[in-house]
Structures are given as structure tokens and as C-alpha cells.
Amino acid sequence: MTNETTLLVPADRPEVHIERRFDAPIERVFDAHVNAELIPRWWGPRRLTTRVDLLEPRHGGRWRFVQTDADGETYPFRGVYHLVDAPRRIIATFEFEDAPGAVQLSDFRFAVDGAGCRLTQTTVFLSVADRDGMVEAGMRDGMRESLDRLEELGAH
Amino acid sequence: MTAQLDQVFGALANPTRRAILERLADGPATVHALAAPFTTQTLQSISKHIKVLEHAGLIRRERIAQTRPAVLAPEAWRDAHEWIERYQQSLEERYDRLETVLAETDQKQGEAT
């Protein structure tokens, strides 16, 4: 039932490539990326709640999402939209406010794939070290998520 | 684990070293044999690359008679692979949630019409 997420992490270039298919029309997959009501329901790991502080999906518009963990610790992220071409493409920067300067530039391309949609994301970083730092943070989330899931299984 | 991974990815970020690893995927080889295809590089330079790979734990040096052939060290590869796999898991989680949200909003739309 689930679609697989493909991830490429080139060793010699500060980039990641991510690809994922969704069983939903392109317009709705695109909308979920620029819809302040939907973003908190999927953006980021489950253990954190996401609040949309600012969302201006247009050329030069800003975005700011704040995540909060169970202890009330907050993790703010922000960036600027450089292209919003519904329903095909979004180009935006991404920065964790607690690590200013480690800016990422992401290119999200949405394409019709049968009855569904294929999302291809290319993110470039300023250095391989920045990229590896982000992958490592993601890795920790992945580990936490699987531990959470194990706990849920145990609870039932 | 992190320092080790930095070394692994640093070691992989070089075309000569990647070519050496590709050659070693076919089986053990001596420094001389590994240097042979690199006509523009000195034996010393190849030897240095091999040391970087060895330091990162990607390869090992064996001792067979008078020679010390290099061989791949599978455990370092397993760690690097796990690192990426865990990250992929977190992406998978995010997009599975998005998929669920899409399915739910689809249902709502269906009810509305």
C-alpha cells in the first residue's frame, strides 16, 4: 500500500535527492505544501507539534514553522520562497534558526504520475559538512520514530 | 560513530579513492596493482590515498607472504549504509503522514460533494 521514498546522498557533492510517489492528484500534493492547515499534520516527525507562524507562498514570500517537543522546547525553521509555480514547482530556502547561516536551497518538482503524483526534491547545502549534519539530525529522528512505533505496537 | 562517518564520507569524496575502492570490490590488490591504472599519479600519491581509506576503516591491509594487499572492510560500509537508511526512515515517516493527510482530505471532499 505504501509508496517508497528514494534517497540519494552523493559522497562528493553537498546535495540530497529525494523522490516519492503519492496516490493523490498533483494539485492536492502541491496544496499540502502551501496550506497552513495541512502543514502541521505532516511536516516533521510525529513527536513534535508544528505551528505555522508565517506562510507566504509567492516569489519573495517568507515562511516560518515552529516545532515544539514534549518538554516545551521549541525548534524554529524559516526560509524564503524563490519560486511558487502551482502545481509544478516550489523553490525555497530552509534554515534552522538555531544554526544561522547553514542555509539549504530546495527545488521541489511535482509531476503527474498516472492517477497520482511524483515529487522530486533536490536540496543543495553550502558544504558536505552541512549536508551531513542535516542527514544526521534526520537519522536521529528516524531512530526515534522507529522507537515510538515499537512502543505503540507494545501498547496494543 | 560520527567522527568515523566523517572520515568515511571524507574518504569517499575523491575520485581516485573511489576508483581504488571499485577495483578492490573485485578482490584484494597490492599497492602496485592499484597504482597501475593511474598513469598520471605517483606510487606515493596512490599510497597516500590508500592510507586515507585505511584510516577511515573502509579498507584493511592483509599480510600475505611478502606482500600487503589491500582488501575492503565491510563493517565500515555497513555503518555508512545504516546512517543513510535511518535518515530515509525519517523521510518515509513524513511522507507517509502526508499520504494519510491526503487520503483524509480526499474523503472530506467526497462527503462535501
PDB file of C-alpha atoms in Angstrom:
ATOM      1  CA  MET A   1       0.000   0.000   0.000  1.00  0.00           C
ATOM      2  CA  THR A   2       2.729   2.473   0.973  1.00  0.00           C
ATOM      3  CA  ASN A   3       4.889   4.199  -1.600  1.00  0.00           C
ATOM      4  CA  GLU A   4       8.648   4.116  -1.117  1.00  0.00           C
ATOM      5  CA  THR A   5      10.832   7.141  -0.609  1.00  0.00           C
ATOM      6  CA  THR A   6      14.067   7.131  -2.593  1.00  0.00           C
ATOM      7  CA  LEU A   7      17.038   8.970  -1.129  1.00  0.00           C
ATOM      8  CA  LEU A   8      20.364   9.714  -2.824  1.00  0.00           C
ATOM      9  CA  VAL A   9      23.234  11.184  -0.788  1.00  0.00           C
ATOM     10  CA  PRO A  10      26.207  11.762  -3.121  1.00  0.00           C
ATOM     11  CA  ALA A  11      29.511  11.413  -1.238  1.00  0.00           C
ATOM     12  CA  ASP A  12      31.308  14.157  -3.140  1.00  0.00           C
ATOM     13  CA  ARG A  13      28.612  16.838  -3.586  1.00  0.00           C
ATOM     14  CA  PRO A  14      26.729  18.774  -0.867  1.00  0.00           C
ATOM     15  CA  GLU A  15      23.301  17.622  -2.044  1.00  0.00           C
ATOM     16  CA  VAL A  16      20.497  15.189  -1.352  1.00  0.00           C
ATOM     17  CA  HIS A  17      17.944  13.899  -3.843  1.00  0.00           C
ATOM     18  CA  ILE A  18      14.610  12.613  -2.628  1.00  0.00           C
ATOM     19  CA  GLU A  19      11.826  11.052  -4.650  1.00  0.00           C
ATOM     20  CA  ARG A  20       8.395   9.895  -3.589  1.00  0.00           C
ATOM     21  CA  ARG A  21       5.154   8.927  -5.314  1.00  0.00           C
ATOM     22  CA  PHE A  22       1.745   9.775  -3.846  1.00  0.00           C
ATOM     23  CA  ASP A  23      -1.622   8.200  -4.679  1.00  0.00           C
ATOM     24  CA  ALA A  24      -3.228  11.646  -4.916  1.00  0.00           C
ATOM     25  CA  PRO A  25      -3.604  14.173  -7.735  1.00  0.00           C
ATOM     26  CA  ILE A  26      -0.779  16.636  -8.292  1.00  0.00           C
ATOM     27  CA  GLU A  27      -2.908  19.656  -7.267  1.00  0.00           C
ATOM     28  CA  ARG A  28      -3.589  18.200  -3.830  1.00  0.00           C
ATOM     29  CA  VAL A  29       0.002  17.106  -3.188  1.00  0.00           C
ATOM     30  CA  PHE A  30       1.159  20.606  -4.137  1.00  0.00           C
ATOM     31  CA  ASP A  31      -1.529  22.214  -1.984  1.00  0.00           C
ATOM     32  CA  ALA A  32      -0.429  20.221   1.082  1.00  0.00           C
ATOM     33  CA  HIS A  33       2.947  22.001   0.768  1.00  0.00           C
ATOM     34  CA  VAL A  34       1.496  25.524   0.854  1.00  0.00           C
ATOM     35  CA  ASN A  35      -1.585  25.032   3.034  1.00  0.00           C
ATOM     36  CA  ALA A  36      -1.236  26.352   6.600  1.00  0.00           C
ATOM     37  CA  GLU A  37      -3.912  23.970   7.877  1.00  0.00           C
ATOM     38  CA  LEU A  38      -2.375  20.849   6.362  1.00  0.00           C
ATOM     39  CA  ILE A  39       1.344  21.503   7.002  1.00  0.00           C
ATOM     40  CA  PRO A  40       1.145  20.916  10.806  1.00  0.00           C
ATOM     41  CA  ARG A  41      -0.377  17.500  10.100  1.00  0.00           C
ATOM     42  CA  TRP A  42       2.614  16.092   8.244  1.00  0.00           C
ATOM     43  CA  TRP A  43       5.667  18.411   8.298  1.00  0.00           C
ATOM     44  CA  GLY A  44       8.323  16.971  10.569  1.00  0.00           C
ATOM     45  CA  PRO A  45       8.422  13.988  12.902  1.00  0.00           C
ATOM     46  CA  ARG A  46       5.353  12.894  14.838  1.00  0.00           C
ATOM     47  CA  ARG A  47       6.913  13.509  18.263  1.00  0.00           C
ATOM     48  CA  LEU A  48       6.960  17.256  17.534  1.00  0.00           C
ATOM     49  CA  THR A  49       3.995  19.544  17.013  1.00  0.00           C
ATOM     50  CA  THR A  50       4.367  22.028  14.178  1.00  0.00           C
ATOM     51  CA  ARG A  51       2.888  25.509  14.213  1.00  0.00           C
ATOM     52  CA  VAL A  52       2.820  27.628  11.050  1.00  0.00           C
ATOM     53  CA  ASP A  53       3.944  31.092  12.100  1.00  0.00           C
ATOM     54  CA  LEU A  54       4.308  32.593   8.638  1.00  0.00           C
ATOM     55  CA  LEU A  55       3.414  31.257   5.185  1.00  0.00           C
ATOM     56  CA  GLU A  56       3.676  33.456   2.104  1.00  0.00           C
ATOM     57  CA  PRO A  57       3.914  31.036  -0.828  1.00  0.00           C
ATOM     58  CA  ARG A  58       4.866  33.508  -3.556  1.00  0.00           C
ATOM     59  CA  HIS A  59       8.056  34.889  -5.078  1.00  0.00           C
ATOM     60  CA  GLY A  60       9.973  36.591  -2.252  1.00  0.00           C
ATOM     61  CA  GLY A  61       7.472  35.421   0.370  1.00  0.00           C
ATOM     62  CA  ARG A  62       8.680  34.108   3.721  1.00  0.00           C
ATOM     63  CA  TRP A  63       7.807  31.023   5.725  1.00  0.00           C
ATOM     64  CA  ARG A  64       8.409  30.194   9.380  1.00  0.00           C
ATOM     65  CA  PHE A  65       7.409  26.993  11.166  1.00  0.00           C
ATOM     66  CA  VAL A  66       7.962  26.379  14.876  1.00  0.00           C
ATOM     67  CA  GLN A  67       8.178  22.855  16.234  1.00  0.00           C
ATOM     68  CA  THR A  68       7.671  22.044  19.914  1.00  0.00           C
ATOM     69  CA  ASP A  69       8.638  18.841  21.715  1.00  0.00           C
ATOM     70  CA  ALA A  70       7.008  17.196  24.753  1.00  0.00           C
ATOM     71  CA  ASP A  71       9.210  19.258  27.123  1.00  0.00           C
ATOM     72  CA  GLY A  72       8.099  22.535  25.544  1.00  0.00           C
ATOM     73  CA  GLU A  73      11.438  23.050  23.782  1.00  0.00           C
ATOM     74  CA  THR A  74      10.947  24.955  20.505  1.00  0.00           C
ATOM     75  CA  TYR A  75      12.727  24.495  17.166  1.00  0.00           C
ATOM     76  CA  PRO A  76      12.095  27.322  14.714  1.00  0.00           C
ATOM     77  CA  PHE A  77      12.711  26.992  10.966  1.00  0.00           C
ATOM     78  CA  ARG A  78      12.459  29.684   8.345  1.00  0.00           C
ATOM     79  CA  GLY A  79      13.131  30.474   4.733  1.00  0.00           C
ATOM     80  CA  VAL A  80      12.142  32.416   1.642  1.00  0.00           C
ATOM     81  CA  TYR A  81      10.179  31.287  -1.398  1.00  0.00           C
ATOM     82  CA  HIS A  82      12.006  31.942  -4.663  1.00  0.00           C
ATOM     83  CA  LEU A  83       9.513  30.282  -6.970  1.00  0.00           C
ATOM     84  CA  VAL A  84       5.969  29.055  -6.420  1.00  0.00           C
ATOM     85  CA  ASP A  85       4.556  27.724  -9.664  1.00  0.00           C
ATOM     86  CA  ALA A  86       1.367  25.789  -8.802  1.00  0.00           C
ATOM     87  CA  PRO A  87       1.081  22.840  -9.149  1.00  0.00           C
ATOM     88  CA  ARG A  88       4.504  22.032 -10.627  1.00  0.00           C
ATOM     89  CA  ARG A  89       7.341  23.584  -8.684  1.00  0.00           C
ATOM     90  CA  ILE A  90       8.498  25.244  -5.469  1.00  0.00           C
ATOM     91  CA  ILE A  91      11.984  26.663  -4.896  1.00  0.00           C
ATOM     92  CA  ALA A  92      12.667  27.799  -1.342  1.00  0.00           C
ATOM     93  CA  THR A  93      15.445  28.261   1.177  1.00  0.00           C
ATOM     94  CA  PHE A  94      15.439  26.485   4.537  1.00  0.00           C
ATOM     95  CA  GLU A  95      17.275  27.399   7.728  1.00  0.00           C
ATOM     96  CA  PHE A  96      17.164  26.151  11.310  1.00  0.00           C
ATOM     97  CA  GLU A  97      17.170  29.414  13.303  1.00  0.00           C
ATOM     98  CA  ASP A  98      19.453  27.961  15.979  1.00  0.00           C
ATOM     99  CA  ALA A  99      22.073  27.310  13.288  1.00  0.00           C
ATOM    100  CA  PRO A 100      22.023  30.559  11.300  1.00  0.00           C
ATOM    101  CA  GLY A 101      23.921  30.510   8.039  1.00  0.00           C
ATOM    102  CA  ALA A 102      23.593  26.780   7.375  1.00  0.00           C
ATOM    103  CA  VAL A 103      21.138  27.601   4.592  1.00  0.00           C
ATOM    104  CA  GLN A 104      19.685  24.966   2.287  1.00  0.00           C
ATOM    105  CA  LEU A 105      18.140  25.579  -1.109  1.00  0.00           C
ATOM    106  CA  SER A 106      15.429  23.137  -2.147  1.00  0.00           C
ATOM    107  CA  ASP A 107      13.813  22.552  -5.500  1.00  0.00           C
ATOM    108  CA  PHE A 108      10.524  20.609  -5.267  1.00  0.00           C
ATOM    109  CA  ARG A 109       9.165  19.333  -8.579  1.00  0.00           C
ATOM    110  CA  PHE A 110       5.704  17.823  -8.807  1.00  0.00           C
ATOM    111  CA  ALA A 111       4.818  15.669 -11.816  1.00  0.00           C
ATOM    112  CA  VAL A 112       1.695  13.776 -12.832  1.00  0.00           C
ATOM    113  CA  ASP A 113       2.302  10.027 -12.471  1.00  0.00           C
ATOM    114  CA  GLY A 114      -0.701   8.019 -13.620  1.00  0.00           C
ATOM    115  CA  ALA A 115      -3.539   8.801 -11.226  1.00  0.00           C
ATOM    116  CA  GLY A 116      -1.007  10.055  -8.680  1.00  0.00           C
ATOM    117  CA  CYS A 117       1.867  12.453  -8.357  1.00  0.00           C
ATOM    118  CA  ARG A 118       5.639  12.093  -8.205  1.00  0.00           C
ATOM    119  CA  LEU A 119       7.537  14.532  -6.004  1.00  0.00           C
ATOM    120  CA  THR A 120      11.245  15.019  -6.716  1.00  0.00           C
ATOM    121  CA  GLN A 121      13.249  17.111  -4.295  1.00  0.00           C
ATOM    122  CA  THR A 122      16.816  18.328  -4.782  1.00  0.00           C
ATOM    123  CA  THR A 123      18.380  20.140  -1.841  1.00  0.00           C
ATOM    124  CA  VAL A 124      21.801  21.783  -2.045  1.00  0.00           C
ATOM    125  CA  PHE A 125      23.843  22.758   1.006  1.00  0.00           C
ATOM    126  CA  LEU A 126      26.787  25.132   1.416  1.00  0.00           C
ATOM    127  CA  SER A 127      29.113  22.264   2.331  1.00  0.00           C
ATOM    128  CA  VAL A 128      29.217  18.490   2.602  1.00  0.00           C
ATOM    129  CA  ALA A 129      29.593  19.004   6.380  1.00  0.00           C
ATOM    130  CA  ASP A 130      26.305  20.984   6.496  1.00  0.00           C
ATOM    131  CA  ARG A 131      24.619  18.263   4.485  1.00  0.00           C
ATOM    132  CA  ASP A 132      25.940  15.505   6.733  1.00  0.00           C
ATOM    133  CA  GLY A 133      24.786  17.446   9.801  1.00  0.00           C
ATOM    134  CA  MET A 134      21.262  17.588   8.403  1.00  0.00           C
ATOM    135  CA  VAL A 135      21.262  13.911   7.432  1.00  0.00           C
ATOM    136  CA  GLU A 136      22.490  13.069  10.909  1.00  0.00           C
ATOM    137  CA  ALA A 137      19.673  15.067  12.533  1.00  0.00           C
ATOM    138  CA  GLY A 138      17.248  13.245  10.236  1.00  0.00           C
ATOM    139  CA  MET A 139      18.854   9.963  11.190  1.00  0.00           C
ATOM    140  CA  ARG A 140      18.163  10.643  14.870  1.00  0.00           C
ATOM    141  CA  ASP A 141      14.541  11.418  14.010  1.00  0.00           C
ATOM    142  CA  GLY A 142      14.316   8.167  12.068  1.00  0.00           C
ATOM    143  CA  MET A 143      15.622   6.237  15.063  1.00  0.00           C
ATOM    144  CA  ARG A 144      13.187   7.995  17.410  1.00  0.00           C
ATOM    145  CA  GLU A 145      10.285   7.337  15.060  1.00  0.00           C
ATOM    146  CA  SER A 146      11.001   3.642  14.910  1.00  0.00           C
ATOM    147  CA  LEU A 147      11.328   3.507  18.704  1.00  0.00           C
ATOM    148  CA  ASP A 148       7.989   5.320  19.011  1.00  0.00           C
ATOM    149  CA  ARG A 149       6.409   2.865  16.636  1.00  0.00           C
ATOM    150  CA  LEU A 150       7.754  -0.070  18.636  1.00  0.00           C
ATOM    151  CA  GLU A 151       6.288   1.487  21.756  1.00  0.00           C
ATOM    152  CA  GLU A 152       2.909   1.886  20.061  1.00  0.00           C
ATOM    153  CA  LEU A 153       2.999  -1.748  18.997  1.00  0.00           C
ATOM    154  CA  GLY A 154       3.800  -2.722  22.574  1.00  0.00           C
ATOM    155  CA  ALA A 155       0.869  -0.679  23.904  1.00  0.00           C
ATOM    156  CA  HIS A 156      -1.691  -2.553  21.831  1.00  0.00           C
TER     157      HIS A 156
ATOM    158  CA  MET B   1      30.398   6.872  15.352  1.00  0.00           C
ATOM    159  CA  THR B   2      30.084  10.400  13.947  1.00  0.00           C
ATOM    160  CA  ALA B   3      33.833  11.050  13.722  1.00  0.00           C
ATOM    161  CA  GLN B   4      34.187   7.704  11.952  1.00  0.00           C
ATOM    162  CA  LEU B   5      31.433   8.633   9.491  1.00  0.00           C
ATOM    163  CA  ASP B   6      33.068  11.995   8.787  1.00  0.00           C
ATOM    164  CA  GLN B   7      36.181  10.071   7.827  1.00  0.00           C
ATOM    165  CA  VAL B   8      34.194   7.642   5.714  1.00  0.00           C
ATOM    166  CA  PHE B   9      32.478  10.383   3.739  1.00  0.00           C
ATOM    167  CA  GLY B  10      35.667  12.443   3.531  1.00  0.00           C
ATOM    168  CA  ALA B  11      37.479   9.402   2.162  1.00  0.00           C
ATOM    169  CA  LEU B  12      34.725   8.806  -0.414  1.00  0.00           C
ATOM    170  CA  ALA B  13      34.827  12.436  -1.603  1.00  0.00           C
ATOM    171  CA  ASN B  14      37.708  11.798  -4.000  1.00  0.00           C
ATOM    172  CA  PRO B  15      37.576  10.206  -7.469  1.00  0.00           C
ATOM    173  CA  THR B  16      40.915   8.383  -7.179  1.00  0.00           C
ATOM    174  CA  ARG B  17      39.912   6.834  -3.875  1.00  0.00           C
ATOM    175  CA  ARG B  18      36.541   5.812  -5.267  1.00  0.00           C
ATOM    176  CA  ALA B  19      38.301   4.187  -8.242  1.00  0.00           C
ATOM    177  CA  ILE B  20      40.580   2.319  -5.825  1.00  0.00           C
ATOM    178  CA  LEU B  21      37.540   1.070  -3.902  1.00  0.00           C
ATOM    179  CA  GLU B  22      35.860  -0.037  -7.107  1.00  0.00           C
ATOM    180  CA  ARG B  23      38.950  -2.020  -8.021  1.00  0.00           C
ATOM    181  CA  LEU B  24      39.008  -3.579  -4.538  1.00  0.00           C
ATOM    182  CA  ALA B  25      35.390  -4.632  -4.923  1.00  0.00           C
ATOM    183  CA  ASP B  26      36.765  -7.179  -7.416  1.00  0.00           C
ATOM    184  CA  GLY B  27      39.182  -8.585  -4.813  1.00  0.00           C
ATOM    185  CA  PRO B  28      42.383  -7.803  -2.868  1.00  0.00           C
ATOM    186  CA  ALA B  29      45.186  -5.932  -4.667  1.00  0.00           C
ATOM    187  CA  THR B  30      48.668  -4.687  -3.843  1.00  0.00           C
ATOM    188  CA  VAL B  31      49.600  -1.002  -3.915  1.00  0.00           C
ATOM    189  CA  HIS B  32      51.462  -1.596  -7.192  1.00  0.00           C
ATOM    190  CA  ALA B  33      48.478  -3.237  -8.810  1.00  0.00           C
ATOM    191  CA  LEU B  34      46.185  -0.444  -7.573  1.00  0.00           C
ATOM    192  CA  ALA B  35      48.545   2.252  -8.867  1.00  0.00           C
ATOM    193  CA  ALA B  36      48.904   0.708 -12.345  1.00  0.00           C
ATOM    194  CA  PRO B  37      45.801   2.325 -13.972  1.00  0.00           C
ATOM    195  CA  PHE B  38      46.715   5.791 -12.628  1.00  0.00           C
ATOM    196  CA  THR B  39      49.429   6.687 -15.124  1.00  0.00           C
ATOM    197  CA  THR B  40      49.473  10.367 -14.093  1.00  0.00           C
ATOM    198  CA  GLN B  41      49.875   9.719 -10.351  1.00  0.00           C
ATOM    199  CA  THR B  42      52.953   8.632  -8.441  1.00  0.00           C
ATOM    200  CA  LEU B  43      53.086   5.480  -6.364  1.00  0.00           C
ATOM    201  CA  GLN B  44      53.492   7.728  -3.295  1.00  0.00           C
ATOM    202  CA  SER B  45      50.269   9.556  -4.104  1.00  0.00           C
ATOM    203  CA  ILE B  46      48.334   6.287  -4.505  1.00  0.00           C
ATOM    204  CA  SER B  47      49.904   5.034  -1.304  1.00  0.00           C
ATOM    205  CA  LYS B  48      48.634   8.148   0.478  1.00  0.00           C
ATOM    206  CA  HIS B  49      45.088   7.590  -0.851  1.00  0.00           C
ATOM    207  CA  ILE B  50      45.222   4.019   0.414  1.00  0.00           C
ATOM    208  CA  LYS B  51      46.233   5.280   3.861  1.00  0.00           C
ATOM    209  CA  VAL B  52      43.217   7.646   3.920  1.00  0.00           C
ATOM    210  CA  LEU B  53      40.894   4.749   3.035  1.00  0.00           C
ATOM    211  CA  GLU B  54      42.542   2.575   5.658  1.00  0.00           C
ATOM    212  CA  HIS B  55      42.260   5.304   8.292  1.00  0.00           C
ATOM    213  CA  ALA B  56      38.537   5.686   7.516  1.00  0.00           C
ATOM    214  CA  GLY B  57      38.175   1.945   8.089  1.00  0.00           C
ATOM    215  CA  LEU B  58      36.960   1.360   4.534  1.00  0.00           C
ATOM    216  CA  ILE B  59      39.815  -0.998   3.711  1.00  0.00           C
ATOM    217  CA  ARG B  60      42.291  -3.191   5.587  1.00  0.00           C
ATOM    218  CA  ARG B  61      45.811  -4.307   4.778  1.00  0.00           C
ATOM    219  CA  GLU B  62      46.418  -8.022   4.856  1.00  0.00           C
ATOM    220  CA  ARG B  63      49.760  -9.764   5.121  1.00  0.00           C
ATOM    221  CA  ILE B  64      50.306 -12.499   2.563  1.00  0.00           C
ATOM    222  CA  ALA B  65      53.901 -13.712   2.282  1.00  0.00           C
ATOM    223  CA  GLN B  66      55.994 -10.659   1.336  1.00  0.00           C
ATOM    224  CA  THR B  67      53.034  -8.565   0.126  1.00  0.00           C
ATOM    225  CA  ARG B  68      50.455  -6.451   1.998  1.00  0.00           C
ATOM    226  CA  PRO B  69      47.433  -6.393  -0.300  1.00  0.00           C
ATOM    227  CA  ALA B  70      44.509  -4.072   0.471  1.00  0.00           C
ATOM    228  CA  VAL B  71      41.000  -5.523   0.946  1.00  0.00           C
ATOM    229  CA  LEU B  72      37.598  -3.927   1.535  1.00  0.00           C
ATOM    230  CA  ALA B  73      36.422  -3.763   5.169  1.00  0.00           C
ATOM    231  CA  PRO B  74      32.685  -4.500   5.026  1.00  0.00           C
ATOM    232  CA  GLU B  75      31.816  -3.250   8.541  1.00  0.00           C
ATOM    233  CA  ALA B  76      32.575   0.405   7.692  1.00  0.00           C
ATOM    234  CA  TRP B  77      30.238   0.152   4.722  1.00  0.00           C
ATOM    235  CA  ARG B  78      27.504  -1.255   6.859  1.00  0.00           C
ATOM    236  CA  ASP B  79      27.690   1.730   9.262  1.00  0.00           C
ATOM    237  CA  ALA B  80      27.559   4.297   6.443  1.00  0.00           C
ATOM    238  CA  HIS B  81      24.636   2.467   4.920  1.00  0.00           C
ATOM    239  CA  GLU B  82      22.748   2.432   8.209  1.00  0.00           C
ATOM    240  CA  TRP B  83      23.287   6.147   8.621  1.00  0.00           C
ATOM    241  CA  ILE B  84      21.593   6.895   5.319  1.00  0.00           C
ATOM    242  CA  GLU B  85      18.896   4.297   5.902  1.00  0.00           C
ATOM    243  CA  ARG B  86      17.885   5.922   9.199  1.00  0.00           C
ATOM    244  CA  TYR B  87      17.542   9.288   7.527  1.00  0.00           C
ATOM    245  CA  GLN B  88      15.477   7.707   4.792  1.00  0.00           C
ATOM    246  CA  GLN B  89      13.228   6.288   7.508  1.00  0.00           C
ATOM    247  CA  SER B  90      12.509   9.791   8.854  1.00  0.00           C
ATOM    248  CA  LEU B  91      11.626  10.998   5.348  1.00  0.00           C
ATOM    249  CA  GLU B  92       9.453   7.966   4.832  1.00  0.00           C
ATOM    250  CA  GLU B  93       7.639   8.790   8.057  1.00  0.00           C
ATOM    251  CA  ARG B  94       6.992  12.385   6.977  1.00  0.00           C
ATOM    252  CA  TYR B  95       5.691  11.408   3.579  1.00  0.00           C
ATOM    253  CA  ASP B  96       3.581   8.576   4.985  1.00  0.00           C
ATOM    254  CA  ARG B  97       1.923  11.215   7.159  1.00  0.00           C
ATOM    255  CA  LEU B  98       1.386  13.420   4.113  1.00  0.00           C
ATOM    256  CA  GLU B  99      -0.145  10.446   2.298  1.00  0.00           C
ATOM    257  CA  THR B 100      -2.533   9.935   5.234  1.00  0.00           C
ATOM    258  CA  VAL B 101      -3.475  13.630   5.258  1.00  0.00           C
ATOM    259  CA  LEU B 102      -4.145  13.474   1.511  1.00  0.00           C
ATOM    260  CA  ALA B 103      -6.355  10.406   1.922  1.00  0.00           C
ATOM    261  CA  GLU B 104      -8.295  12.077   4.756  1.00  0.00           C
ATOM    262  CA  THR B 105      -8.848  15.356   2.918  1.00  0.00           C
ATOM    263  CA  ASP B 106      -9.955  13.359  -0.129  1.00  0.00           C
ATOM    264  CA  GLN B 107     -12.637  11.687   1.987  1.00  0.00           C
ATOM    265  CA  LYS B 108     -13.830  15.068   3.261  1.00  0.00           C
ATOM    266  CA  GLN B 109     -14.060  16.395  -0.282  1.00  0.00           C
ATOM    267  CA  GLY B 110     -16.070  13.326  -1.236  1.00  0.00           C
ATOM    268  CA  GLU B 111     -18.514  13.938   1.617  1.00  0.00           C
ATOM    269  CA  ALA B 112     -18.903  17.609   0.703  1.00  0.00           C
ATOM    270  CA  THR B 113     -19.934  16.897  -2.876  1.00  0.00           C
TER     271      THR B 113
END
